[in-house]
Amino acid sequence: MFPLTAQWYLAGWVGKHRLRAKAIRTRVEGRNRIIGFAASVLGYTVALGVFAGPCHTTRGWYRDFGHRFGRYTIGGWRTIRRVPVSTGWVFGGNRTRIGCTVTVASRTLMCAKLATRADLRASRERHGDLHRKAAR
C-alpha cells in the first residue's frame, strides 16, 4: 500500500481474478458509497481509493483557545506512513465543515471551530456559567 495523500492510497496485491474491474463500495450512515476502484489483470490487482484506516498516526497534541469570538482547537500529529502533501476538511456532528487539515512531509496541522459565540452564550445560560462560579 502506498499513500498518495492522507486518505488516498494506491494498493496492490496478488489475487485470483485473471481480468476484472470493479468499484470498491462501503456503507456510510446507511447509504452505499463508492470509495475507490480496483482492476485485476493476470492475477495482479491494483486499487486506488480513499481508505481511512491504513494511515496510522503518532500521539498528537491539541490546544483549545478563544472565548470572545467562539471556541477553537488547533492540533497536530505525525503520520507513520509517508504522506508528501495533503489537505482535508474537519466535519462536525451535523456533517458541516468546521475546520481543515494540512499535511506536509507526514506532519499534519489541524484547526477547527468548536463552538460559535451564540453556542457559548446559550451554554452559559443553560449551565449558569459554572466556570466563572468555580473560579470565585
CSV table of N, CA and C in Angstrom, one decimal:
chain,number,residue,atom,x,y,z
A,1,MET,N,0.8,-1.2,0.0
A,1,MET,CA,0.0,0.0,0.0
A,1,MET,C,0.9,1.2,0.0
A,2,PHE,N,0.6,2.2,-0.8
A,2,PHE,CA,1.4,3.4,-1.0
A,2,PHE,C,0.4,4.6,-0.8
A,3,PRO,N,0.7,5.5,0.2
A,3,PRO,CA,-0.2,6.6,0.4
A,3,PRO,C,0.2,7.7,-0.6
A,4,LEU,N,-0.9,8.2,-1.2
A,4,LEU,CA,-0.7,9.4,-2.1
A,4,LEU,C,-1.0,10.7,-1.4
A,5,THR,N,-2.0,10.7,-0.5
A,5,THR,CA,-2.3,11.8,0.4
A,5,THR,C,-2.7,11.1,1.7
A,6,ALA,N,-3.2,11.9,2.6
A,6,ALA,CA,-3.6,11.4,3.9
A,6,ALA,C,-4.7,10.3,3.8
A,7,GLN,N,-5.5,10.4,2.8
A,7,GLN,CA,-6.6,9.4,2.7
A,7,GLN,C,-6.5,8.6,1.4
A,8,TRP,N,-6.0,9.1,0.3
A,8,TRP,CA,-5.9,8.4,-0.9
A,8,TRP,C,-4.7,7.5,-1.0
A,9,TYR,N,-5.0,6.2,-1.3
A,9,TYR,CA,-4.0,5.2,-1.3
A,9,TYR,C,-4.0,4.4,-2.6
A,10,LEU,N,-2.8,4.0,-3.0
A,10,LEU,CA,-2.7,3.1,-4.2
A,10,LEU,C,-2.2,1.8,-3.6
A,11,ALA,N,-3.0,0.7,-3.8
A,11,ALA,CA,-2.7,-0.6,-3.2
A,11,ALA,C,-2.6,-1.6,-4.3
A,12,GLY,N,-1.8,-2.6,-4.0
A,12,GLY,CA,-1.6,-3.7,-4.9
A,12,GLY,C,-1.5,-5.1,-4.2
A,13,TRP,N,-2.0,-6.1,-4.8
A,13,TRP,CA,-1.9,-7.5,-4.2
A,13,TRP,C,-2.1,-8.5,-5.3
A,14,VAL,N,-1.7,-9.7,-5.0
A,14,VAL,CA,-1.9,-10.8,-5.9
A,14,VAL,C,-3.2,-11.5,-5.5
A,15,GLY,N,-4.1,-11.6,-6.5
A,15,GLY,CA,-5.4,-12.2,-6.3
A,15,GLY,C,-5.7,-13.4,-7.2
A,16,LYS,N,-6.9,-13.7,-7.3
A,16,LYS,CA,-7.3,-14.9,-8.1
A,16,LYS,C,-8.0,-14.5,-9.5
A,17,HIS,N,-8.3,-13.3,-9.7
A,17,HIS,CA,-9.0,-12.9,-10.9
A,17,HIS,C,-8.0,-12.6,-12.1
A,18,ARG,N,-8.4,-13.2,-13.2
A,18,ARG,CA,-7.5,-13.0,-14.4
A,18,ARG,C,-7.7,-11.7,-15.1
A,19,LEU,N,-9.0,-11.2,-15.2
A,19,LEU,CA,-9.3,-10.0,-15.8
A,19,LEU,C,-10.6,-9.5,-15.1
A,20,ARG,N,-10.5,-8.3,-14.5
A,20,ARG,CA,-11.7,-7.8,-13.7
A,20,ARG,C,-11.5,-6.3,-13.4
A,21,ALA,N,-12.6,-5.6,-13.4
A,21,ALA,CA,-12.6,-4.2,-13.0
A,21,ALA,C,-13.8,-4.0,-12.1
A,22,LYS,N,-13.6,-3.3,-11.0
A,22,LYS,CA,-14.7,-3.3,-10.0
A,22,LYS,C,-14.6,-2.0,-9.2
A,23,ALA,N,-15.7,-1.5,-8.8
A,23,ALA,CA,-15.8,-0.3,-7.8
A,23,ALA,C,-15.7,-0.9,-6.4
A,24,ILE,N,-15.0,-0.2,-5.5
A,24,ILE,CA,-14.9,-0.6,-4.1
A,24,ILE,C,-16.0,0.2,-3.4
A,25,ARG,N,-16.9,-0.5,-2.7
A,25,ARG,CA,-18.0,0.1,-2.1
A,25,ARG,C,-18.0,-0.1,-0.6
A,26,THR,N,-18.6,0.9,0.2
A,26,THR,CA,-18.7,0.7,1.6
A,26,THR,C,-20.1,1.3,2.0
A,27,ARG,N,-20.5,1.1,3.2
A,27,ARG,CA,-21.8,1.6,3.7
A,27,ARG,C,-21.5,2.7,4.7
A,28,VAL,N,-21.9,3.9,4.5
A,28,VAL,CA,-21.7,5.0,5.4
A,28,VAL,C,-23.1,5.6,5.8
A,29,GLU,N,-23.4,5.6,7.1
A,29,GLU,CA,-24.6,6.1,7.6
A,29,GLU,C,-25.8,5.5,6.8
A,30,GLY,N,-25.8,4.2,6.5
A,30,GLY,CA,-26.9,3.5,5.9
A,30,GLY,C,-27.0,3.7,4.4
A,31,ARG,N,-26.0,4.4,3.8
A,31,ARG,CA,-26.0,4.6,2.3
A,31,ARG,C,-24.8,3.9,1.7
A,32,ASN,N,-25.0,3.3,0.6
A,32,ASN,CA,-23.8,2.7,-0.2
A,32,ASN,C,-23.0,3.9,-0.8
A,33,ARG,N,-21.7,3.7,-0.7
A,33,ARG,CA,-20.9,4.8,-1.3
A,33,ARG,C,-19.6,4.2,-1.9
A,34,ILE,N,-19.2,4.7,-3.1
A,34,ILE,CA,-18.0,4.2,-3.8
A,34,ILE,C,-16.8,4.9,-3.2
A,35,ILE,N,-15.8,4.2,-2.7
A,35,ILE,CA,-14.6,4.8,-2.1
A,35,ILE,C,-13.4,4.5,-3.0
A,36,GLY,N,-13.5,3.8,-4.1
A,36,GLY,CA,-12.3,3.5,-4.9
A,36,GLY,C,-12.7,2.6,-6.0
A,37,PHE,N,-11.6,2.3,-6.8
A,37,PHE,CA,-11.7,1.4,-7.9
A,37,PHE,C,-10.6,0.4,-7.9
A,38,ALA,N,-10.8,-0.8,-8.4
A,38,ALA,CA,-9.8,-1.9,-8.5
A,38,ALA,C,-9.8,-2.5,-9.9
A,39,ALA,N,-8.6,-2.9,-10.4
A,39,ALA,CA,-8.5,-3.6,-11.6
A,39,ALA,C,-7.6,-4.7,-11.5
A,40,SER,N,-7.9,-5.9,-12.0
A,40,SER,CA,-7.1,-7.1,-12.0
A,40,SER,C,-6.8,-7.5,-13.4
A,41,VAL,N,-5.5,-7.9,-13.6
A,41,VAL,CA,-5.0,-8.4,-14.8
A,41,VAL,C,-4.0,-9.5,-14.5
A,42,LEU,N,-4.3,-10.8,-15.0
A,42,LEU,CA,-3.5,-11.9,-14.8
A,42,LEU,C,-3.1,-12.2,-13.3
A,43,GLY,N,-4.1,-12.0,-12.5
A,43,GLY,CA,-3.9,-12.3,-11.1
A,43,GLY,C,-3.3,-11.1,-10.2
A,44,TYR,N,-2.9,-10.0,-10.8
A,44,TYR,CA,-2.4,-8.9,-10.1
A,44,TYR,C,-3.4,-7.8,-10.0
A,45,THR,N,-3.7,-7.3,-8.8
A,45,THR,CA,-4.7,-6.3,-8.6
A,45,THR,C,-4.1,-5.0,-8.2
A,46,VAL,N,-4.6,-3.9,-8.7
A,46,VAL,CA,-4.2,-2.6,-8.3
A,46,VAL,C,-5.5,-1.8,-8.0
A,47,ALA,N,-5.5,-1.1,-6.8
A,47,ALA,CA,-6.6,-0.4,-6.4
A,47,ALA,C,-6.2,1.1,-6.0
A,48,LEU,N,-7.1,2.0,-6.3
A,48,LEU,CA,-7.0,3.4,-5.9
A,48,LEU,C,-8.2,3.8,-5.2
A,49,GLY,N,-8.1,4.3,-4.0
A,49,GLY,CA,-9.3,4.7,-3.2
A,49,GLY,C,-9.0,5.5,-2.0
A,50,VAL,N,-10.0,5.9,-1.3
A,50,VAL,CA,-10.0,6.6,-0.1
A,50,VAL,C,-10.1,5.6,1.1
A,51,PHE,N,-9.0,5.3,1.7
A,51,PHE,CA,-9.1,4.3,2.8
A,51,PHE,C,-8.6,5.0,4.1
A,52,ALA,N,-9.5,5.2,5.0
A,52,ALA,CA,-9.1,5.9,6.2
A,52,ALA,C,-8.3,5.1,7.2
A,53,GLY,N,-8.5,3.8,7.2
A,53,GLY,CA,-7.8,3.0,8.2
A,53,GLY,C,-6.3,2.9,8.2
A,54,PRO,N,-5.7,2.7,7.0
A,54,PRO,CA,-4.2,2.4,6.9
A,54,PRO,C,-3.3,3.6,7.4
A,55,CYS,N,-3.8,4.8,7.5
A,55,CYS,CA,-2.9,5.9,7.8
A,55,CYS,C,-2.8,6.1,9.3
A,56,HIS,N,-1.8,5.4,9.9
A,56,HIS,CA,-1.6,5.4,11.4
A,56,HIS,C,-0.9,6.7,11.8
A,57,THR,N,-1.1,7.2,13.0
A,57,THR,CA,-0.5,8.4,13.4
A,57,THR,C,0.2,8.2,14.8
A,58,THR,N,1.1,9.1,15.1
A,58,THR,CA,1.7,9.1,16.4
A,58,THR,C,0.9,9.9,17.3
A,59,ARG,N,1.3,9.9,18.6
A,59,ARG,CA,0.5,10.7,19.6
A,59,ARG,C,0.4,12.2,19.2
A,60,GLY,N,-0.7,12.8,19.2
A,60,GLY,CA,-0.9,14.1,18.8
A,60,GLY,C,-1.0,15.1,19.9
A,61,TRP,N,-1.1,16.4,19.6
A,61,TRP,CA,-1.3,17.4,20.6
A,61,TRP,C,-2.4,18.3,20.2
A,62,TYR,N,-3.2,18.8,21.1
A,62,TYR,CA,-4.3,19.7,20.8
A,62,TYR,C,-4.3,20.9,21.9
A,63,ARG,N,-4.7,22.0,21.4
A,63,ARG,CA,-4.8,23.2,22.3
A,63,ARG,C,-6.2,23.9,22.0
A,64,ASP,N,-7.0,24.1,23.0
A,64,ASP,CA,-8.2,24.8,22.8
A,64,ASP,C,-8.0,26.3,23.2
A,65,PHE,N,-8.6,27.2,22.4
A,65,PHE,CA,-8.4,28.6,22.8
A,65,PHE,C,-9.7,29.4,22.3
A,66,GLY,N,-9.8,30.6,22.8
A,66,GLY,CA,-10.8,31.6,22.3
A,66,GLY,C,-12.0,31.6,23.2
A,67,HIS,N,-12.5,32.8,23.5
A,67,HIS,CA,-13.7,33.0,24.2
A,67,HIS,C,-14.5,34.1,23.6
A,68,ARG,N,-13.9,35.1,23.1
A,68,ARG,CA,-14.6,36.2,22.6
A,68,ARG,C,-15.4,36.0,21.3
A,69,PHE,N,-14.8,35.3,20.4
A,69,PHE,CA,-15.4,35.0,19.1
A,69,PHE,C,-15.9,33.6,18.9
A,70,GLY,N,-15.7,32.7,19.9
A,70,GLY,CA,-16.0,31.3,19.8
A,70,GLY,C,-14.9,30.5,20.3
A,71,ARG,N,-15.1,29.2,20.4
A,71,ARG,CA,-14.1,28.2,20.8
A,71,ARG,C,-13.4,27.6,19.6
A,72,TYR,N,-12.1,27.5,19.6
A,72,TYR,CA,-11.4,26.9,18.5
A,72,TYR,C,-10.4,25.8,19.1
A,73,THR,N,-10.0,24.9,18.3
A,73,THR,CA,-8.9,24.0,18.7
A,73,THR,C,-7.9,23.9,17.5
A,74,ILE,N,-6.7,23.8,17.9
A,74,ILE,CA,-5.6,23.6,16.9
A,74,ILE,C,-4.8,22.3,17.4
A,75,GLY,N,-4.4,21.5,16.5
A,75,GLY,CA,-3.8,20.3,16.9
A,75,GLY,C,-2.8,19.8,15.8
A,76,GLY,N,-2.1,18.8,16.1
A,76,GLY,CA,-1.1,18.3,15.2
A,76,GLY,C,-0.7,16.9,15.5
A,77,TRP,N,-0.2,16.1,14.5
A,77,TRP,CA,0.3,14.8,14.7
A,77,TRP,C,1.1,14.4,13.5
A,78,ARG,N,1.8,13.3,13.6
A,78,ARG,CA,2.7,12.9,12.5
A,78,ARG,C,2.2,11.5,12.1
A,79,THR,N,2.1,11.3,10.8
A,79,THR,CA,1.6,10.0,10.2
A,79,THR,C,2.8,9.1,10.2
A,80,ILE,N,2.6,7.8,10.5
A,80,ILE,CA,3.7,6.9,10.5
A,80,ILE,C,4.1,6.5,9.0
A,81,ARG,N,3.1,6.4,8.1
A,81,ARG,CA,3.4,6.2,6.7
A,81,ARG,C,3.7,7.6,6.1
A,82,ARG,N,4.5,7.5,5.0
A,82,ARG,CA,4.9,8.8,4.3
A,82,ARG,C,3.8,9.4,3.6
A,83,VAL,N,3.5,10.6,3.9
A,83,VAL,CA,2.4,11.4,3.1
A,83,VAL,C,3.1,12.7,2.7
A,84,PRO,N,3.4,12.9,1.4
A,84,PRO,CA,4.1,14.1,1.0
A,84,PRO,C,3.3,15.4,1.2
A,85,VAL,N,2.1,15.5,0.6
A,85,VAL,CA,1.3,16.7,0.8
A,85,VAL,C,-0.2,16.3,0.7
A,86,SER,N,-1.0,16.8,1.6
A,86,SER,CA,-2.4,16.5,1.6
A,86,SER,C,-3.2,17.6,2.3
A,87,THR,N,-4.5,17.8,2.0
A,87,THR,CA,-5.4,18.7,2.7
A,87,THR,C,-6.7,18.0,2.9
A,88,GLY,N,-7.4,18.4,3.9
A,88,GLY,CA,-8.7,17.8,4.1
A,88,GLY,C,-9.6,18.7,5.0
A,89,TRP,N,-10.8,18.3,5.2
A,89,TRP,CA,-11.8,19.0,6.0
A,89,TRP,C,-12.1,18.3,7.3
A,90,VAL,N,-12.4,19.1,8.3
A,90,VAL,CA,-12.9,18.5,9.6
A,90,VAL,C,-14.4,18.8,9.6
A,91,PHE,N,-15.1,17.7,9.9
A,91,PHE,CA,-16.6,17.8,10.0
A,91,PHE,C,-17.1,17.8,11.4
A,92,GLY,N,-18.2,18.5,11.6
A,92,GLY,CA,-18.9,18.5,12.9
A,92,GLY,C,-19.9,17.4,13.0
A,93,GLY,N,-20.6,17.3,14.1
A,93,GLY,CA,-21.6,16.3,14.3
A,93,GLY,C,-22.7,16.3,13.3
A,94,ASN,N,-23.1,17.5,12.8
A,94,ASN,CA,-24.2,17.6,11.8
A,94,ASN,C,-23.6,17.6,10.4
A,95,ARG,N,-22.4,17.1,10.2
A,95,ARG,CA,-21.8,17.0,8.9
A,95,ARG,C,-21.5,18.3,8.2
A,96,THR,N,-21.3,19.4,9.0
A,96,THR,CA,-20.9,20.7,8.4
A,96,THR,C,-19.4,20.8,8.6
A,97,ARG,N,-18.8,21.5,7.7
A,97,ARG,CA,-17.4,21.8,7.8
A,97,ARG,C,-17.1,22.7,8.9
A,98,ILE,N,-16.2,22.3,9.9
A,98,ILE,CA,-15.9,23.2,11.0
A,98,ILE,C,-14.4,23.5,11.0
A,99,GLY,N,-13.6,22.9,10.1
A,99,GLY,CA,-12.2,23.2,10.1
A,99,GLY,C,-11.5,22.5,8.9
A,100,CYS,N,-10.1,22.5,9.0
A,100,CYS,CA,-9.4,21.9,7.9
A,100,CYS,C,-8.1,21.3,8.4
A,101,THR,N,-7.5,20.4,7.6
A,101,THR,CA,-6.2,19.9,7.9
A,101,THR,C,-5.2,20.1,6.8
A,102,VAL,N,-4.0,20.3,7.1
A,102,VAL,CA,-2.9,20.4,6.1
A,102,VAL,C,-1.8,19.5,6.5
A,103,THR,N,-1.4,18.6,5.6
A,103,THR,CA,-0.2,17.7,5.8
A,103,THR,C,0.9,18.0,4.9
A,104,VAL,N,2.1,18.2,5.4
A,104,VAL,CA,3.3,18.4,4.6
A,104,VAL,C,4.4,17.5,5.2
A,105,ALA,N,5.0,16.6,4.4
A,105,ALA,CA,6.0,15.8,4.9
A,105,ALA,C,5.6,15.0,6.1
A,106,SER,N,4.4,14.4,6.1
A,106,SER,CA,3.9,13.5,7.1
A,106,SER,C,3.5,14.2,8.4
A,107,ARG,N,3.6,15.5,8.4
A,107,ARG,CA,3.2,16.3,9.6
A,107,ARG,C,1.9,17.0,9.3
A,108,THR,N,0.9,16.8,10.2
A,108,THR,CA,-0.4,17.4,10.0
A,108,THR,C,-0.7,18.4,11.0
A,109,LEU,N,-1.3,19.5,10.5
A,109,LEU,CA,-1.8,20.6,11.4
A,109,LEU,C,-3.2,20.7,11.1
A,110,MET,N,-4.0,20.8,12.2
A,110,MET,CA,-5.5,20.8,12.1
A,110,MET,C,-6.0,22.0,12.9
A,111,CYS,N,-6.9,22.8,12.3
A,111,CYS,CA,-7.6,23.9,13.0
A,111,CYS,C,-9.1,23.7,12.8
A,112,ALA,N,-9.9,23.8,13.9
A,112,ALA,CA,-11.3,23.6,13.8
A,112,ALA,C,-12.0,24.6,14.8
A,113,LYS,N,-13.2,24.9,14.4
A,113,LYS,CA,-14.1,25.8,15.3
A,113,LYS,C,-15.0,24.8,16.1
A,114,LEU,N,-14.9,24.9,17.4
A,114,LEU,CA,-15.6,24.0,18.3
A,114,LEU,C,-17.0,24.6,18.5
A,115,ALA,N,-17.2,25.9,18.7
A,115,ALA,CA,-18.5,26.5,19.0
A,115,ALA,C,-18.5,27.9,18.6
A,116,THR,N,-19.7,28.4,18.2
A,116,THR,CA,-19.8,29.8,17.9
A,116,THR,C,-20.0,30.6,19.2
A,117,ARG,N,-20.0,31.9,19.1
A,117,ARG,CA,-20.2,32.8,20.2
A,117,ARG,C,-21.6,32.6,20.8
A,118,ALA,N,-22.6,32.4,19.9
A,118,ALA,CA,-24.0,32.1,20.3
A,118,ALA,C,-24.1,30.8,21.0
A,119,ASP,N,-23.4,29.8,20.6
A,119,ASP,CA,-23.4,28.5,21.2
A,119,ASP,C,-22.8,28.6,22.7
A,120,LEU,N,-21.8,29.4,22.8
A,120,LEU,CA,-21.2,29.6,24.1
A,120,LEU,C,-22.1,30.3,25.1
A,121,ARG,N,-22.8,31.4,24.5
A,121,ARG,CA,-23.7,32.1,25.3
A,121,ARG,C,-24.9,31.2,25.8
A,122,ALA,N,-25.4,30.4,24.9
A,122,ALA,CA,-26.5,29.5,25.3
A,122,ALA,C,-26.1,28.5,26.3
A,123,SER,N,-24.9,28.0,26.2
A,123,SER,CA,-24.3,27.0,27.1
A,123,SER,C,-24.2,27.7,28.5
A,124,ARG,N,-23.7,28.9,28.5
A,124,ARG,CA,-23.5,29.6,29.8
A,124,ARG,C,-24.9,29.8,30.5
A,125,GLU,N,-25.9,30.2,29.7
A,125,GLU,CA,-27.2,30.4,30.3
A,125,GLU,C,-27.8,29.1,30.8
A,126,ARG,N,-27.6,28.0,30.0
A,126,ARG,CA,-28.1,26.7,30.4
A,126,ARG,C,-27.4,26.2,31.7
A,127,HIS,N,-26.1,26.4,31.8
A,127,HIS,CA,-25.4,25.8,32.9
A,127,HIS,C,-25.1,26.8,34.0
A,128,GLY,N,-25.6,28.0,33.9
A,128,GLY,CA,-25.3,29.0,34.9
A,128,GLY,C,-23.9,29.5,35.0
A,129,ASP,N,-23.2,29.4,33.9
A,129,ASP,CA,-21.8,29.9,33.8
A,129,ASP,C,-21.0,29.3,35.0
A,130,LEU,N,-20.9,27.9,35.0
A,130,LEU,CA,-20.2,27.2,36.1
A,130,LEU,C,-18.8,27.5,36.1
A,131,HIS,N,-18.1,27.8,35.0
A,131,HIS,CA,-16.7,28.0,35.0
A,131,HIS,C,-16.3,29.3,35.8
A,132,ARG,N,-17.1,30.4,35.7
A,132,ARG,CA,-16.8,31.6,36.4
A,132,ARG,C,-17.1,31.4,37.9
A,133,LYS,N,-18.2,30.7,38.2
A,133,LYS,CA,-18.6,30.5,39.6
A,133,LYS,C,-17.5,29.6,40.3
A,134,ALA,N,-17.0,28.6,39.6
A,134,ALA,CA,-16.0,27.8,40.2
A,134,ALA,C,-14.7,28.5,40.5
A,135,ALA,N,-14.4,29.6,39.6
A,135,ALA,CA,-13.1,30.3,39.8
A,135,ALA,C,-13.2,31.3,41.0
A,136,ARG,N,-14.4,31.6,41.5
A,136,ARG,CA,-14.6,32.6,42.6
A,136,ARG,C,-14.2,31.9,43.9
